[in-house]
Amino acid sequence: MDALVSAISASKYDLKEMETDNSPFIDFAAKEFQSFFSKLNPLKKDYLVHKLYEQLGDCLSQIVSWCMVEGFSRIKKCTNEGRACMQLDANLLLATIEKLSERKYANHQIFVQEYIKAYYLQEHEVENWVKSHRTIYTIKQLSQLVQLLMQAIPSSNKKLRLKYQQ
């Protein structure tokens, strides 16, 4: 999964306009997931294997969600267009897992979407959002998010930046 995190963090999200194609890591990951699930498909008729199949889909969705947030947290520059592409990439990758495993994993989708939505916060909303999400995301993920937000908010002053760096 380190490769997925690295691929996400290496993706370009400081776009000037919306891209029509998804990020390259999406196609690679989708092929890997397809290969994984296709090996289990013939065994799925058995009840226990079917339950295992569902559990594997849930675990994979959870791990991929965490990898996406971790990868997004490592991005150094991001624009509004890039944030929109993040959402599209996340939706596409999680939808691929849901399609292959034939189940929905809304909690994992929410985990990623909430993090991406935080990139749109206004300066006065940041502190409360971080406080309310400090048990959900890692300190590193939160601090990276705040650093990007402080770069994007032109009015943020030095005192406010120092407050969030602690």
Short mmCIF file of N, CA and C in Angstrom, two decimals:
data_model
loop_
_atom_site.label_atom_id
_atom_site.label_comp_id
_atom_site.label_asym_id
_atom_site.label_seq_id
_atom_site.Cartn_x
_atom_site.Cartn_y
_atom_site.Cartn_z
N MET A 1 0.81 -1.20 0.00
CA MET A 1 0.00 0.00 0.00
C MET A 1 0.86 1.27 0.00
N ASP A 2 2.13 1.12 0.37
CA ASP A 2 3.03 2.28 0.31
C ASP A 2 3.12 2.82 -1.11
N ALA A 3 3.07 1.90 -2.08
CA ALA A 3 3.14 2.32 -3.48
C ALA A 3 1.93 3.16 -3.85
N LEU A 4 0.77 2.80 -3.33
CA LEU A 4 -0.45 3.58 -3.61
C LEU A 4 -0.36 4.96 -2.98
N VAL A 5 0.09 5.04 -1.74
CA VAL A 5 0.26 6.34 -1.08
C VAL A 5 1.24 7.21 -1.85
N SER A 6 2.35 6.62 -2.27
CA SER A 6 3.36 7.37 -3.03
C SER A 6 2.80 7.85 -4.37
N ALA A 7 2.05 6.98 -5.03
CA ALA A 7 1.47 7.35 -6.33
C ALA A 7 0.46 8.49 -6.17
N ILE A 8 -0.32 8.45 -5.11
CA ILE A 8 -1.30 9.52 -4.87
C ILE A 8 -0.58 10.82 -4.56
N SER A 9 0.40 10.76 -3.68
CA SER A 9 1.11 11.99 -3.31
C SER A 9 1.93 12.57 -4.46
N ALA A 10 2.28 11.73 -5.42
CA ALA A 10 3.04 12.20 -6.59
C ALA A 10 2.11 12.76 -7.68
N SER A 11 0.81 12.56 -7.52
CA SER A 11 -0.14 13.06 -8.51
C SER A 11 -0.19 14.58 -8.46
N LYS A 12 -0.54 15.14 -9.59
CA LYS A 12 -0.57 16.60 -9.70
C LYS A 12 -1.98 17.11 -9.40
N TYR A 13 -2.09 17.87 -8.31
CA TYR A 13 -3.39 18.44 -7.93
C TYR A 13 -3.35 19.97 -7.87
N ASP A 14 -2.29 20.56 -8.41
CA ASP A 14 -2.24 22.02 -8.50
C ASP A 14 -2.58 22.44 -9.93
N LEU A 15 -3.76 22.05 -10.35
CA LEU A 15 -4.22 22.25 -11.73
C LEU A 15 -4.79 23.64 -11.94
N LYS A 16 -4.68 24.12 -13.15
CA LYS A 16 -5.28 25.40 -13.50
C LYS A 16 -6.69 25.22 -14.04
N GLU A 17 -6.97 24.03 -14.56
CA GLU A 17 -8.32 23.71 -15.04
C GLU A 17 -8.59 22.23 -14.79
N MET A 18 -9.86 21.88 -14.77
CA MET A 18 -10.26 20.50 -14.51
C MET A 18 -9.75 19.58 -15.61
N GLU A 19 -9.26 18.45 -15.21
CA GLU A 19 -8.82 17.43 -16.15
C GLU A 19 -10.01 16.54 -16.50
N THR A 20 -9.99 15.98 -17.68
CA THR A 20 -11.05 15.05 -18.07
C THR A 20 -10.67 13.62 -17.73
N ASP A 21 -9.38 13.36 -17.56
CA ASP A 21 -8.91 12.02 -17.21
C ASP A 21 -8.64 11.95 -15.72
N ASN A 22 -8.80 10.73 -15.19
CA ASN A 22 -8.45 10.53 -13.79
C ASN A 22 -6.93 10.42 -13.66
N SER A 23 -6.46 10.45 -12.45
CA SER A 23 -5.02 10.32 -12.20
C SER A 23 -4.54 8.93 -12.60
N PRO A 24 -3.29 8.82 -13.04
CA PRO A 24 -2.77 7.52 -13.53
C PRO A 24 -2.86 6.39 -12.50
N PHE A 25 -2.72 6.70 -11.21
CA PHE A 25 -2.75 5.63 -10.22
C PHE A 25 -4.10 4.92 -10.16
N ILE A 26 -5.16 5.57 -10.59
CA ILE A 26 -6.50 4.98 -10.55
C ILE A 26 -6.56 3.75 -11.46
N ASP A 27 -6.09 3.89 -12.68
CA ASP A 27 -6.13 2.77 -13.63
C ASP A 27 -5.29 1.60 -13.13
N PHE A 28 -4.11 1.90 -12.61
CA PHE A 28 -3.23 0.84 -12.11
C PHE A 28 -3.90 0.11 -10.93
N ALA A 29 -4.41 0.87 -9.96
CA ALA A 29 -5.04 0.26 -8.78
C ALA A 29 -6.29 -0.52 -9.18
N ALA A 30 -7.08 0.01 -10.08
CA ALA A 30 -8.30 -0.68 -10.53
C ALA A 30 -7.96 -2.04 -11.15
N LYS A 31 -6.89 -2.10 -11.94
CA LYS A 31 -6.47 -3.37 -12.54
C LYS A 31 -6.03 -4.36 -11.47
N GLU A 32 -5.31 -3.87 -10.47
CA GLU A 32 -4.87 -4.74 -9.38
C GLU A 32 -6.07 -5.30 -8.61
N PHE A 33 -7.03 -4.45 -8.32
CA PHE A 33 -8.23 -4.89 -7.59
C PHE A 33 -9.03 -5.89 -8.42
N GLN A 34 -9.13 -5.62 -9.71
CA GLN A 34 -9.84 -6.53 -10.63
C GLN A 34 -9.19 -7.91 -10.60
N SER A 35 -7.89 -7.93 -10.67
CA SER A 35 -7.15 -9.19 -10.65
C SER A 35 -7.38 -9.93 -9.33
N PHE A 36 -7.33 -9.22 -8.24
CA PHE A 36 -7.53 -9.81 -6.92
C PHE A 36 -8.91 -10.44 -6.80
N PHE A 37 -9.94 -9.68 -7.15
CA PHE A 37 -11.31 -10.19 -7.01
C PHE A 37 -11.63 -11.29 -8.03
N SER A 38 -11.03 -11.23 -9.19
CA SER A 38 -11.31 -12.26 -10.21
C SER A 38 -10.81 -13.63 -9.76
N LYS A 39 -9.78 -13.64 -8.95
CA LYS A 39 -9.27 -14.91 -8.42
C LYS A 39 -10.23 -15.52 -7.40
N LEU A 40 -11.00 -14.69 -6.74
CA LEU A 40 -11.96 -15.18 -5.74
C LEU A 40 -13.33 -15.49 -6.33
N ASN A 41 -13.64 -14.92 -7.46
CA ASN A 41 -14.97 -15.08 -8.07
C ASN A 41 -15.45 -16.52 -8.19
N PRO A 42 -14.63 -17.46 -8.68
CA PRO A 42 -15.13 -18.83 -8.82
C PRO A 42 -15.51 -19.48 -7.49
N LEU A 43 -14.94 -19.00 -6.41
CA LEU A 43 -15.21 -19.58 -5.10
C LEU A 43 -16.39 -18.93 -4.39
N LYS A 44 -16.90 -17.86 -4.95
CA LYS A 44 -17.91 -17.04 -4.29
C LYS A 44 -19.24 -17.75 -4.04
N LYS A 45 -19.50 -18.84 -4.73
CA LYS A 45 -20.77 -19.56 -4.58
C LYS A 45 -20.93 -20.14 -3.18
N ASP A 46 -19.83 -20.49 -2.56
CA ASP A 46 -19.86 -21.02 -1.20
C ASP A 46 -20.20 -19.89 -0.23
N TYR A 47 -21.12 -20.15 0.71
CA TYR A 47 -21.60 -19.11 1.63
C TYR A 47 -20.46 -18.49 2.44
N LEU A 48 -19.60 -19.31 3.01
CA LEU A 48 -18.50 -18.79 3.82
C LEU A 48 -17.52 -17.98 2.98
N VAL A 49 -17.25 -18.45 1.79
CA VAL A 49 -16.35 -17.70 0.90
C VAL A 49 -16.99 -16.37 0.50
N HIS A 50 -18.31 -16.40 0.29
CA HIS A 50 -19.02 -15.16 -0.05
C HIS A 50 -18.91 -14.14 1.09
N LYS A 51 -19.05 -14.60 2.33
CA LYS A 51 -18.91 -13.70 3.49
C LYS A 51 -17.47 -13.18 3.59
N LEU A 52 -16.53 -14.06 3.32
CA LEU A 52 -15.12 -13.66 3.32
C LEU A 52 -14.88 -12.62 2.23
N TYR A 53 -15.48 -12.82 1.09
CA TYR A 53 -15.41 -11.91 -0.05
C TYR A 53 -15.87 -10.51 0.37
N GLU A 54 -17.00 -10.46 1.07
CA GLU A 54 -17.53 -9.18 1.55
C GLU A 54 -16.59 -8.54 2.55
N GLN A 55 -16.04 -9.33 3.45
CA GLN A 55 -15.12 -8.80 4.45
C GLN A 55 -13.83 -8.28 3.80
N LEU A 56 -13.34 -9.00 2.81
CA LEU A 56 -12.15 -8.56 2.10
C LEU A 56 -12.41 -7.23 1.39
N GLY A 57 -13.59 -7.10 0.80
CA GLY A 57 -13.95 -5.84 0.16
C GLY A 57 -13.99 -4.70 1.15
N ASP A 58 -14.54 -4.97 2.33
CA ASP A 58 -14.60 -3.96 3.38
C ASP A 58 -13.19 -3.56 3.83
N CYS A 59 -12.35 -4.56 4.07
CA CYS A 59 -10.97 -4.27 4.49
C CYS A 59 -10.20 -3.50 3.41
N LEU A 60 -10.36 -3.93 2.18
CA LEU A 60 -9.68 -3.25 1.07
C LEU A 60 -10.16 -1.80 0.94
N SER A 61 -11.46 -1.60 1.06
CA SER A 61 -12.01 -0.25 0.99
C SER A 61 -11.47 0.63 2.12
N GLN A 62 -11.38 0.06 3.30
CA GLN A 62 -10.87 0.81 4.45
C GLN A 62 -9.39 1.16 4.24
N ILE A 63 -8.60 0.21 3.80
CA ILE A 63 -7.17 0.46 3.59
C ILE A 63 -6.95 1.48 2.47
N VAL A 64 -7.69 1.33 1.39
CA VAL A 64 -7.55 2.27 0.27
C VAL A 64 -7.99 3.67 0.69
N SER A 65 -9.04 3.78 1.48
CA SER A 65 -9.48 5.09 1.98
C SER A 65 -8.38 5.74 2.81
N TRP A 66 -7.78 4.96 3.67
CA TRP A 66 -6.69 5.49 4.49
C TRP A 66 -5.52 5.91 3.59
N CYS A 67 -5.19 5.08 2.61
CA CYS A 67 -4.09 5.41 1.69
C CYS A 67 -4.37 6.70 0.93
N MET A 68 -5.63 6.90 0.52
CA MET A 68 -5.97 8.13 -0.21
C MET A 68 -5.79 9.35 0.68
N VAL A 69 -6.29 9.29 1.91
CA VAL A 69 -6.12 10.43 2.81
C VAL A 69 -4.65 10.66 3.10
N GLU A 70 -3.92 9.60 3.34
CA GLU A 70 -2.48 9.74 3.60
C GLU A 70 -1.76 10.34 2.38
N GLY A 71 -2.10 9.85 1.20
CA GLY A 71 -1.49 10.39 -0.02
C GLY A 71 -1.86 11.85 -0.25
N PHE A 72 -3.14 12.17 -0.06
CA PHE A 72 -3.59 13.56 -0.22
C PHE A 72 -2.91 14.47 0.80
N SER A 73 -2.65 13.96 1.99
CA SER A 73 -2.02 14.78 3.03
C SER A 73 -0.57 15.11 2.70
N ARG A 74 0.02 14.36 1.81
CA ARG A 74 1.43 14.58 1.44
C ARG A 74 1.60 15.50 0.23
N ILE A 75 0.51 15.94 -0.33
CA ILE A 75 0.57 16.83 -1.49
C ILE A 75 1.03 18.21 -1.04
N LYS A 76 1.92 18.79 -1.81
CA LYS A 76 2.51 20.08 -1.44
C LYS A 76 1.73 21.28 -1.96
N LYS A 77 1.07 21.13 -3.10
CA LYS A 77 0.30 22.23 -3.69
C LYS A 77 -1.01 21.68 -4.22
N CYS A 78 -2.05 22.51 -4.06
CA CYS A 78 -3.38 22.06 -4.50
C CYS A 78 -4.24 23.28 -4.82
N THR A 79 -4.96 23.20 -5.92
CA THR A 79 -5.89 24.26 -6.30
C THR A 79 -7.32 23.75 -6.16
N ASN A 80 -8.28 24.63 -6.33
CA ASN A 80 -9.68 24.19 -6.29
C ASN A 80 -9.96 23.14 -7.35
N GLU A 81 -9.39 23.32 -8.53
CA GLU A 81 -9.57 22.33 -9.60
C GLU A 81 -8.93 20.99 -9.20
N GLY A 82 -7.80 21.07 -8.52
CA GLY A 82 -7.13 19.86 -8.03
C GLY A 82 -7.95 19.16 -6.97
N ARG A 83 -8.59 19.92 -6.11
CA ARG A 83 -9.46 19.33 -5.07
C ARG A 83 -10.64 18.61 -5.71
N ALA A 84 -11.17 19.19 -6.75
CA ALA A 84 -12.27 18.53 -7.47
C ALA A 84 -11.78 17.22 -8.09
N CYS A 85 -10.56 17.22 -8.61
CA CYS A 85 -9.99 15.99 -9.17
C CYS A 85 -9.74 14.96 -8.06
N MET A 86 -9.34 15.41 -6.89
CA MET A 86 -9.18 14.50 -5.75
C MET A 86 -10.50 13.77 -5.48
N GLN A 87 -11.58 14.55 -5.46
CA GLN A 87 -12.89 13.95 -5.20
C GLN A 87 -13.26 12.94 -6.28
N LEU A 88 -13.01 13.29 -7.51
CA LEU A 88 -13.30 12.36 -8.60
C LEU A 88 -12.46 11.09 -8.50
N ASP A 89 -11.17 11.25 -8.21
CA ASP A 89 -10.29 10.09 -8.06
C ASP A 89 -10.77 9.19 -6.92
N ALA A 90 -11.08 9.80 -5.79
CA ALA A 90 -11.53 9.03 -4.63
C ALA A 90 -12.83 8.30 -4.93
N ASN A 91 -13.77 9.01 -5.53
CA ASN A 91 -15.06 8.38 -5.87
C ASN A 91 -14.87 7.22 -6.83
N LEU A 92 -14.03 7.41 -7.82
CA LEU A 92 -13.81 6.37 -8.83
C LEU A 92 -13.14 5.14 -8.23
N LEU A 93 -12.12 5.35 -7.42
CA LEU A 93 -11.40 4.21 -6.84
C LEU A 93 -12.29 3.42 -5.88
N LEU A 94 -13.01 4.12 -5.03
CA LEU A 94 -13.89 3.42 -4.08
C LEU A 94 -15.08 2.77 -4.80
N ALA A 95 -15.57 3.40 -5.84
CA ALA A 95 -16.66 2.80 -6.63
C ALA A 95 -16.19 1.53 -7.31
N THR A 96 -14.94 1.48 -7.72
CA THR A 96 -14.38 0.28 -8.33
C THR A 96 -14.40 -0.87 -7.33
N ILE A 97 -13.97 -0.60 -6.11
CA ILE A 97 -13.97 -1.64 -5.08
C ILE A 97 -15.40 -2.09 -4.78
N GLU A 98 -16.32 -1.13 -4.68
CA GLU A 98 -17.72 -1.47 -4.40
C GLU A 98 -18.31 -2.33 -5.52
N LYS A 99 -17.98 -2.00 -6.74
CA LYS A 99 -18.50 -2.78 -7.87
C LYS A 99 -17.96 -4.20 -7.84
N LEU A 100 -16.66 -4.33 -7.60
CA LEU A 100 -16.03 -5.64 -7.60
C LEU A 100 -16.49 -6.51 -6.43
N SER A 101 -16.70 -5.88 -5.28
CA SER A 101 -17.09 -6.65 -4.09
C SER A 101 -18.61 -6.74 -3.93
N GLU A 102 -19.33 -6.01 -4.78
CA GLU A 102 -20.80 -6.02 -4.78
C GLU A 102 -21.39 -5.55 -3.46
N ARG A 103 -20.73 -4.57 -2.84
CA ARG A 103 -21.22 -3.97 -1.60
C ARG A 103 -20.87 -2.49 -1.56
N LYS A 104 -21.58 -1.75 -0.73
CA LYS A 104 -21.30 -0.32 -0.54
C LYS A 104 -20.53 -0.15 0.78
N TYR A 105 -19.62 0.79 0.77
CA TYR A 105 -18.82 1.07 1.96
C TYR A 105 -18.87 2.57 2.24
N ALA A 106 -20.02 3.05 2.64
CA ALA A 106 -20.26 4.49 2.81
C ALA A 106 -19.33 5.11 3.85
N ASN A 107 -19.04 4.39 4.93
CA ASN A 107 -18.18 4.97 5.97
C ASN A 107 -16.79 5.31 5.44
N HIS A 108 -16.27 4.46 4.59
CA HIS A 108 -14.94 4.70 4.04
C HIS A 108 -14.97 5.86 3.05
N GLN A 109 -16.05 5.95 2.31
CA GLN A 109 -16.24 7.06 1.36
C GLN A 109 -16.29 8.38 2.14
N ILE A 110 -17.02 8.38 3.23
CA ILE A 110 -17.17 9.59 4.06
C ILE A 110 -15.81 10.01 4.63
N PHE A 111 -15.02 9.05 5.07
CA PHE A 111 -13.70 9.32 5.63
C PHE A 111 -12.85 10.14 4.65
N VAL A 112 -12.85 9.73 3.40
CA VAL A 112 -12.06 10.42 2.37
C VAL A 112 -12.71 11.75 2.00
N GLN A 113 -14.02 11.75 1.79
CA GLN A 113 -14.73 12.96 1.36
C GLN A 113 -14.62 14.08 2.40
N GLU A 114 -14.72 13.73 3.68
CA GLU A 114 -14.59 14.74 4.73
C GLU A 114 -13.23 15.41 4.69
N TYR A 115 -12.20 14.63 4.45
CA TYR A 115 -10.85 15.18 4.39
C TYR A 115 -10.71 16.12 3.20
N ILE A 116 -11.21 15.70 2.06
CA ILE A 116 -11.12 16.54 0.86
C ILE A 116 -11.94 17.81 1.04
N LYS A 117 -13.12 17.71 1.62
CA LYS A 117 -13.97 18.89 1.84
C LYS A 117 -13.29 19.91 2.74
N ALA A 118 -12.42 19.44 3.62
CA ALA A 118 -11.72 20.35 4.52
C ALA A 118 -10.82 21.32 3.76
N TYR A 119 -10.39 20.94 2.57
CA TYR A 119 -9.57 21.84 1.75
C TYR A 119 -10.34 23.10 1.34
N TYR A 120 -11.64 23.07 1.45
CA TYR A 120 -12.48 24.20 1.06
C TYR A 120 -12.84 25.10 2.25
N LEU A 121 -12.34 24.80 3.43
CA LEU A 121 -12.70 25.56 4.62
C LEU A 121 -12.22 27.01 4.54
N GLN A 122 -12.98 27.87 5.18
CA GLN A 122 -12.57 29.26 5.33
C GLN A 122 -11.67 29.35 6.58
N GLU A 123 -10.92 30.40 6.66
CA GLU A 123 -9.96 30.57 7.74
C GLU A 123 -10.59 30.41 9.12
N HIS A 124 -11.76 30.99 9.33
CA HIS A 124 -12.40 30.94 10.64
C HIS A 124 -12.99 29.56 10.98
N GLU A 125 -13.06 28.66 10.02
CA GLU A 125 -13.63 27.32 10.23
C GLU A 125 -12.57 26.26 10.55
N VAL A 126 -11.32 26.57 10.28
CA VAL A 126 -10.26 25.57 10.35
C VAL A 126 -10.09 25.00 11.76
N GLU A 127 -9.99 25.86 12.75
CA GLU A 127 -9.71 25.40 14.11
C GLU A 127 -10.79 24.44 14.62
N ASN A 128 -12.06 24.80 14.43
CA ASN A 128 -13.14 23.92 14.89
C ASN A 128 -13.14 22.59 14.13
N TRP A 129 -12.86 22.63 12.83
CA TRP A 129 -12.83 21.39 12.05
C TRP A 129 -11.73 20.48 12.55
N VAL A 130 -10.55 21.03 12.78
CA VAL A 130 -9.43 20.23 13.26
C VAL A 130 -9.76 19.62 14.62
N LYS A 131 -10.32 20.41 15.51
CA LYS A 131 -10.69 19.90 16.84
C LYS A 131 -11.70 18.77 16.75
N SER A 132 -12.67 18.90 15.88
CA SER A 132 -13.72 17.88 15.78
C SER A 132 -13.28 16.64 15.01
N HIS A 133 -12.15 16.70 14.35
CA HIS A 133 -11.67 15.56 13.56
C HIS A 133 -10.33 15.00 14.06
N ARG A 134 -9.87 15.46 15.21
CA ARG A 134 -8.54 15.04 15.69
C ARG A 134 -8.46 13.57 16.09
N THR A 135 -9.59 12.94 16.34
CA THR A 135 -9.57 11.50 16.64
C THR A 135 -9.80 10.65 15.39
N ILE A 136 -10.10 11.29 14.29
CA ILE A 136 -10.39 10.57 13.05
C ILE A 136 -9.16 10.48 12.16
N TYR A 137 -8.42 11.58 12.07
CA TYR A 137 -7.23 11.65 11.22
C TYR A 137 -5.99 11.77 12.10
N THR A 138 -4.84 11.41 11.55
CA THR A 138 -3.60 11.50 12.32
C THR A 138 -3.18 12.97 12.47
N ILE A 139 -2.34 13.20 13.44
CA ILE A 139 -1.80 14.55 13.65
C ILE A 139 -1.10 15.03 12.39
N LYS A 140 -0.36 14.14 11.77
CA LYS A 140 0.38 14.51 10.56
C LYS A 140 -0.59 14.89 9.43
N GLN A 141 -1.65 14.10 9.25
CA GLN A 141 -2.63 14.41 8.21
C GLN A 141 -3.29 15.75 8.47
N LEU A 142 -3.62 16.02 9.72
CA LEU A 142 -4.25 17.30 10.06
C LEU A 142 -3.29 18.47 9.87
N SER A 143 -2.05 18.29 10.31
CA SER A 143 -1.10 19.41 10.19
C SER A 143 -0.76 19.70 8.73
N GLN A 144 -0.67 18.67 7.91
CA GLN A 144 -0.42 18.90 6.48
C GLN A 144 -1.59 19.62 5.83
N LEU A 145 -2.79 19.24 6.21
CA LEU A 145 -3.99 19.90 5.69
C LEU A 145 -3.97 21.38 6.07
N VAL A 146 -3.67 21.65 7.31
CA VAL A 146 -3.64 23.04 7.78
C VAL A 146 -2.55 23.83 7.07
N GLN A 147 -1.41 23.23 6.85
CA GLN A 147 -0.34 23.92 6.13
C GLN A 147 -0.79 24.31 4.72
N LEU A 148 -1.43 23.38 4.03
CA LEU A 148 -1.93 23.71 2.69
C LEU A 148 -3.00 24.80 2.74
N LEU A 149 -3.87 24.71 3.73
CA LEU A 149 -4.92 25.72 3.85
C LEU A 149 -4.33 27.10 4.12
N MET A 150 -3.33 27.16 4.98
CA MET A 150 -2.72 28.44 5.31
C MET A 150 -2.01 29.04 4.10
N GLN A 151 -1.49 28.20 3.23
CA GLN A 151 -0.88 28.69 1.99
C GLN A 151 -1.95 29.24 1.05
N ALA A 152 -3.10 28.60 1.06
CA ALA A 152 -4.17 28.96 0.12
C ALA A 152 -4.98 30.16 0.58
N ILE A 153 -4.98 30.42 1.89
CA ILE A 153 -5.76 31.54 2.41
C ILE A 153 -4.84 32.76 2.47
N PRO A 154 -5.01 33.69 1.56
CA PRO A 154 -4.10 34.83 1.50
C PRO A 154 -4.13 35.72 2.74
N SER A 155 -5.25 35.76 3.41
CA SER A 155 -5.37 36.66 4.56
C SER A 155 -4.80 36.06 5.85
N SER A 156 -4.40 34.79 5.81
CA SER A 156 -3.92 34.18 7.04
C SER A 156 -2.62 34.88 7.47
N ASN A 157 -2.59 35.24 8.73
CA ASN A 157 -1.45 35.99 9.22
C ASN A 157 -0.43 35.06 9.89
N LYS A 158 0.72 35.61 10.20
CA LYS A 158 1.80 34.82 10.79
C LYS A 158 1.38 34.21 12.12
N LYS A 159 0.68 34.98 12.93
CA LYS A 159 0.26 34.51 14.25
C LYS A 159 -0.63 33.27 14.12
N LEU A 160 -1.56 33.31 13.18
CA LEU A 160 -2.46 32.19 12.95
C LEU A 160 -1.70 30.97 12.43
N ARG A 161 -0.77 31.20 11.52
CA ARG A 161 0.04 30.08 10.99
C ARG A 161 0.82 29.41 12.10
N LEU A 162 1.44 30.21 12.98
CA LEU A 162 2.22 29.65 14.09
C LEU A 162 1.32 28.84 15.02
N LYS A 163 0.12 29.32 15.24
CA LYS A 163 -0.82 28.62 16.11
C LYS A 163 -1.10 27.21 15.58
N TYR A 164 -1.29 27.08 14.28
CA TYR A 164 -1.61 25.78 13.69
C TYR A 164 -0.40 24.89 13.53
N GLN A 165 0.78 25.45 13.53
CA GLN A 165 1.98 24.63 13.37
C GLN A 165 2.33 23.89 14.66
N GLN A 166 1.72 24.28 15.76
CA GLN A 166 2.01 23.64 17.05
C GLN A 166 1.21 22.39 17.27
#
